PDB file of C-alpha atoms in Angstrom:
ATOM      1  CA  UNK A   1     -89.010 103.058 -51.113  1.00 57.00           C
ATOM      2  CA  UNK A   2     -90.381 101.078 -48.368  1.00 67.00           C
ATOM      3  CA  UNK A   3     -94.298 100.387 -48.282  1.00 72.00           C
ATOM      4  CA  UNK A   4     -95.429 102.821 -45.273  1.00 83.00           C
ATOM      5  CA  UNK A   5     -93.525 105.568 -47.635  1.00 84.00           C
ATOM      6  CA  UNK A   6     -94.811 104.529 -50.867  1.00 86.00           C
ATOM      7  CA  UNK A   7     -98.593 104.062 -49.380  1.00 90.00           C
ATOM      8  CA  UNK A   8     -97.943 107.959 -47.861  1.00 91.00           C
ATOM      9  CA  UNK A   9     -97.057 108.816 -51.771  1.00 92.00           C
ATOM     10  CA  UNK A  10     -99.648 107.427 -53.269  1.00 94.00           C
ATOM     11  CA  UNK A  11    -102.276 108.349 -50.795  1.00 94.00           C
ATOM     12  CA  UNK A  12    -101.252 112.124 -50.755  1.00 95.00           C
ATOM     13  CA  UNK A  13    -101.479 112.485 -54.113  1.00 95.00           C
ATOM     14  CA  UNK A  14    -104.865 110.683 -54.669  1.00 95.00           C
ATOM     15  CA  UNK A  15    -106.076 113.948 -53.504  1.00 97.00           C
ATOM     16  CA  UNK A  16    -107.929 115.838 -56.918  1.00 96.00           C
ATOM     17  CA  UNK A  17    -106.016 119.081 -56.255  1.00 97.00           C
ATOM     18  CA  UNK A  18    -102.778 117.926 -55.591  1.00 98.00           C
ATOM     19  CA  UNK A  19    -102.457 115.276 -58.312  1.00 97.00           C
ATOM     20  CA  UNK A  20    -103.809 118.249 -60.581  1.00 97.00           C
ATOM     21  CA  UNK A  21    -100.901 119.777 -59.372  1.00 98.00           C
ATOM     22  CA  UNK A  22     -98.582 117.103 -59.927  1.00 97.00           C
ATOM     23  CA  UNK A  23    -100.162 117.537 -63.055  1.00 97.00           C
ATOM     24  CA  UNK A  24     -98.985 120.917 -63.869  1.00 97.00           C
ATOM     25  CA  UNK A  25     -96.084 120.856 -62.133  1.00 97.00           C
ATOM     26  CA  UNK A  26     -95.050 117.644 -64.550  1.00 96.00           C
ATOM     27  CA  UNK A  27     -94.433 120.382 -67.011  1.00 96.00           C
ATOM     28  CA  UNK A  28     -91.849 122.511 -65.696  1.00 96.00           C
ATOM     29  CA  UNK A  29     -91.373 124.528 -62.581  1.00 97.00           C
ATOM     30  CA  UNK A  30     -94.199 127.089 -61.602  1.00 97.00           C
ATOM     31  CA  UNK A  31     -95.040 129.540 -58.980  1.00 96.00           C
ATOM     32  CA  UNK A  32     -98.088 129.616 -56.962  1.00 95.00           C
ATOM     33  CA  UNK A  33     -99.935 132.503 -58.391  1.00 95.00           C
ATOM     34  CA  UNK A  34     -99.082 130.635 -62.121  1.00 96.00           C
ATOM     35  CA  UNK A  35    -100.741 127.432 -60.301  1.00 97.00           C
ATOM     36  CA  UNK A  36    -103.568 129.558 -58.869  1.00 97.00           C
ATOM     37  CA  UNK A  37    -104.676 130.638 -62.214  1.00 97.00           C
ATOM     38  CA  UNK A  38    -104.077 127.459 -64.020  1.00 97.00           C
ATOM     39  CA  UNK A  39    -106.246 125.475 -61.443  1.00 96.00           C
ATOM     40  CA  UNK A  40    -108.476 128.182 -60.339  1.00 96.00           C
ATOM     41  CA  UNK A  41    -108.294 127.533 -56.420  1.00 96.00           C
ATOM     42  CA  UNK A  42    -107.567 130.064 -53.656  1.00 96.00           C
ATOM     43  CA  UNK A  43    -103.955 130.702 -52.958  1.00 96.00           C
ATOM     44  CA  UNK A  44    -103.883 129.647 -49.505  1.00 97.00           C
ATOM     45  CA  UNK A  45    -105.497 126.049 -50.941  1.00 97.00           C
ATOM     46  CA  UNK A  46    -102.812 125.792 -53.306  1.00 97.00           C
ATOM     47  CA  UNK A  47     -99.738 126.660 -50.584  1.00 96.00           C
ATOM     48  CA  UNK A  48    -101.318 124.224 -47.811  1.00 97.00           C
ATOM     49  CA  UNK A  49    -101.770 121.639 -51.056  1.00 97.00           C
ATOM     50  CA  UNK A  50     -97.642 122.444 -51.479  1.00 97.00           C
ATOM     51  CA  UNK A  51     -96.851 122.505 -48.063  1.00 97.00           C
ATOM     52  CA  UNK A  52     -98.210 118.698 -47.793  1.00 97.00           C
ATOM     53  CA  UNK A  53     -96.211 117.224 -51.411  1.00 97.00           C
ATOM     54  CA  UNK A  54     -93.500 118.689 -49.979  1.00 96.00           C
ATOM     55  CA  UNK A  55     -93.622 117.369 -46.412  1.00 95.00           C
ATOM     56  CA  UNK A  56     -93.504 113.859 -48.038  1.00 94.00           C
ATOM     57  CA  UNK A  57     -90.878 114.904 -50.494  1.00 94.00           C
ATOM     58  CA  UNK A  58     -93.036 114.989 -53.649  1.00 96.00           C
ATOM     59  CA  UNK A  59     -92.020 118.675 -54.299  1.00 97.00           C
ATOM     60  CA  UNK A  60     -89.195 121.613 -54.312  1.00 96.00           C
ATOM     61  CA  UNK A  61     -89.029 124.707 -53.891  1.00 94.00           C
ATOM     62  CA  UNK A  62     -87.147 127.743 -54.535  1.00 94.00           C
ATOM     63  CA  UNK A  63     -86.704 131.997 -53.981  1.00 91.00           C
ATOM     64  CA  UNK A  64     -87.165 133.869 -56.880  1.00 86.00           C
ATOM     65  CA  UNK A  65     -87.261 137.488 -56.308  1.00 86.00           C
ATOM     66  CA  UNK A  66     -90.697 137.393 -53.966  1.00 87.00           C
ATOM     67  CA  UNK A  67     -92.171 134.246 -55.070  1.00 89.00           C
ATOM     68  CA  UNK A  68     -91.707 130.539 -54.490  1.00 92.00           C
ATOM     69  CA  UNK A  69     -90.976 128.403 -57.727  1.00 96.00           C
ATOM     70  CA  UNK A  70     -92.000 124.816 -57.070  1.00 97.00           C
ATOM     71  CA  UNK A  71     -91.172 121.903 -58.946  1.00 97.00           C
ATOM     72  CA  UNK A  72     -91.113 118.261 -58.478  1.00 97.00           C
ATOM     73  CA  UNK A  73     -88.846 115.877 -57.280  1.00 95.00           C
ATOM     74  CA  UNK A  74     -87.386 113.230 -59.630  1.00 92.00           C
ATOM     75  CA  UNK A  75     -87.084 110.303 -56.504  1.00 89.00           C
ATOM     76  CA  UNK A  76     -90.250 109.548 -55.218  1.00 90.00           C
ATOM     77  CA  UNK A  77     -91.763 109.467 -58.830  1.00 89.00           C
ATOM     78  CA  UNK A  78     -88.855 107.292 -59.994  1.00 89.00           C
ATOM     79  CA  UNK A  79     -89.096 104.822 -57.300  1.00 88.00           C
ATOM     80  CA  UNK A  80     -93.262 104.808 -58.135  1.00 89.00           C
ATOM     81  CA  UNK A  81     -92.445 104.030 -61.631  1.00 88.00           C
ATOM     82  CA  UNK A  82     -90.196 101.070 -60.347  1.00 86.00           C
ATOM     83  CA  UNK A  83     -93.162  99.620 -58.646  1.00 85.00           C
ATOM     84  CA  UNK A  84     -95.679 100.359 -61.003  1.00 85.00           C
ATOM     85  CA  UNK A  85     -93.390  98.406 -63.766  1.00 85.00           C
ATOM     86  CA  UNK A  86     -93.328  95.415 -61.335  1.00 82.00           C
ATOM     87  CA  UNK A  87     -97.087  94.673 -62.480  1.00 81.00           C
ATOM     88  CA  UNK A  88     -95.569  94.626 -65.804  1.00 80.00           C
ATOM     89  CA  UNK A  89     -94.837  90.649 -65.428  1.00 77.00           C
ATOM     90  CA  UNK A  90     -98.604  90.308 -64.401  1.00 76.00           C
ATOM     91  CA  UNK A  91     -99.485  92.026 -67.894  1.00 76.00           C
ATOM     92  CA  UNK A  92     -97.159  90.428 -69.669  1.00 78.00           C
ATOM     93  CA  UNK A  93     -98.604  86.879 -68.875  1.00 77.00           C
ATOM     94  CA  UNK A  94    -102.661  87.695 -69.313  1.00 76.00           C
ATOM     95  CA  UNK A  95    -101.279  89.107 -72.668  1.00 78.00           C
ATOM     96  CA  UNK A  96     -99.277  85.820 -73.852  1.00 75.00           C
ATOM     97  CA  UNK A  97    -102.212  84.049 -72.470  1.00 77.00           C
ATOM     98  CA  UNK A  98    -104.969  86.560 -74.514  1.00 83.00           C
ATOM     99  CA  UNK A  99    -102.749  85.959 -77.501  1.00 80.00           C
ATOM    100  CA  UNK A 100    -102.489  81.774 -77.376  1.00 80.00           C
ATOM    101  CA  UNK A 101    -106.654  82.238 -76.972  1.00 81.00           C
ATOM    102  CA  UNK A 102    -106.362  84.236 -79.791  1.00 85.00           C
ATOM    103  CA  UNK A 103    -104.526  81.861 -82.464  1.00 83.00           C
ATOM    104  CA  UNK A 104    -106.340  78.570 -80.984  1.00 84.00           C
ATOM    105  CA  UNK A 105    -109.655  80.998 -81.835  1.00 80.00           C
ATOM    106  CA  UNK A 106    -108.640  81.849 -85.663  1.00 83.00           C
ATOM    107  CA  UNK A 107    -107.438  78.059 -85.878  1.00 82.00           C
ATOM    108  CA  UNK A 108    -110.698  76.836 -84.976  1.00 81.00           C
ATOM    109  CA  UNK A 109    -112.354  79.557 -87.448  1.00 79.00           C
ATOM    110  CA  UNK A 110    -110.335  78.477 -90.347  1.00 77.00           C
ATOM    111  CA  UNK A 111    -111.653  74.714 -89.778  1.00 74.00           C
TER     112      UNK A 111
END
């Protein structure tokens, strides 16, 4: 995922009512009346919120009978998780470093 994409990702769904429906969507497929009622905003809210995750290609959707069943799409959240874990190193230092503080503290404690 390129930067100018993954910015796009993250800054569409910093929005409260479309990361709550990331949210719901996270588990399992559900149709916009079913996402009306769990979030309590107006159905046209919820389809323009829809129409914009899936314009960036955060979202899916499909017929069923007369509704639409949206769900998310594994890719973009995959490829976040890839650069999220990339800050892992970063942890992974201030905790060896937290942890050498630590045993230097108790050795000075136990003197």
């Amino acid at each position: 995922m390129n930067t100018s994409v993954m910015q796009l990702t993250l800054l569409t769904i910093a929005e409260p009512n479309r990361f709550n429906i990331v949210e719901l969507l996270k588990k399992g497929p559900r149709s916009v009346g079913e996402i009306v009622q769990a979030l309590g905003i107006s159905q046209p809210h919820v389809s323009r919120h829809l129409r914009i995750l899936g314009e960036v290609g955060l979202v899916k959707s499909r017929s069923k009978a007369q509704q639409r069943i949206y769900s998310l799409e594994a890719g973009p959240f995959q490829e976040l998780d890839q650069w999220f874990d990339s800050f892992s190193i970063l942890w992974e230092e201030r905790l060896d470093h937290f942890e050498e503080y630590m045993l230097e503290y108790e050795k000075k404690e136990d003197q």
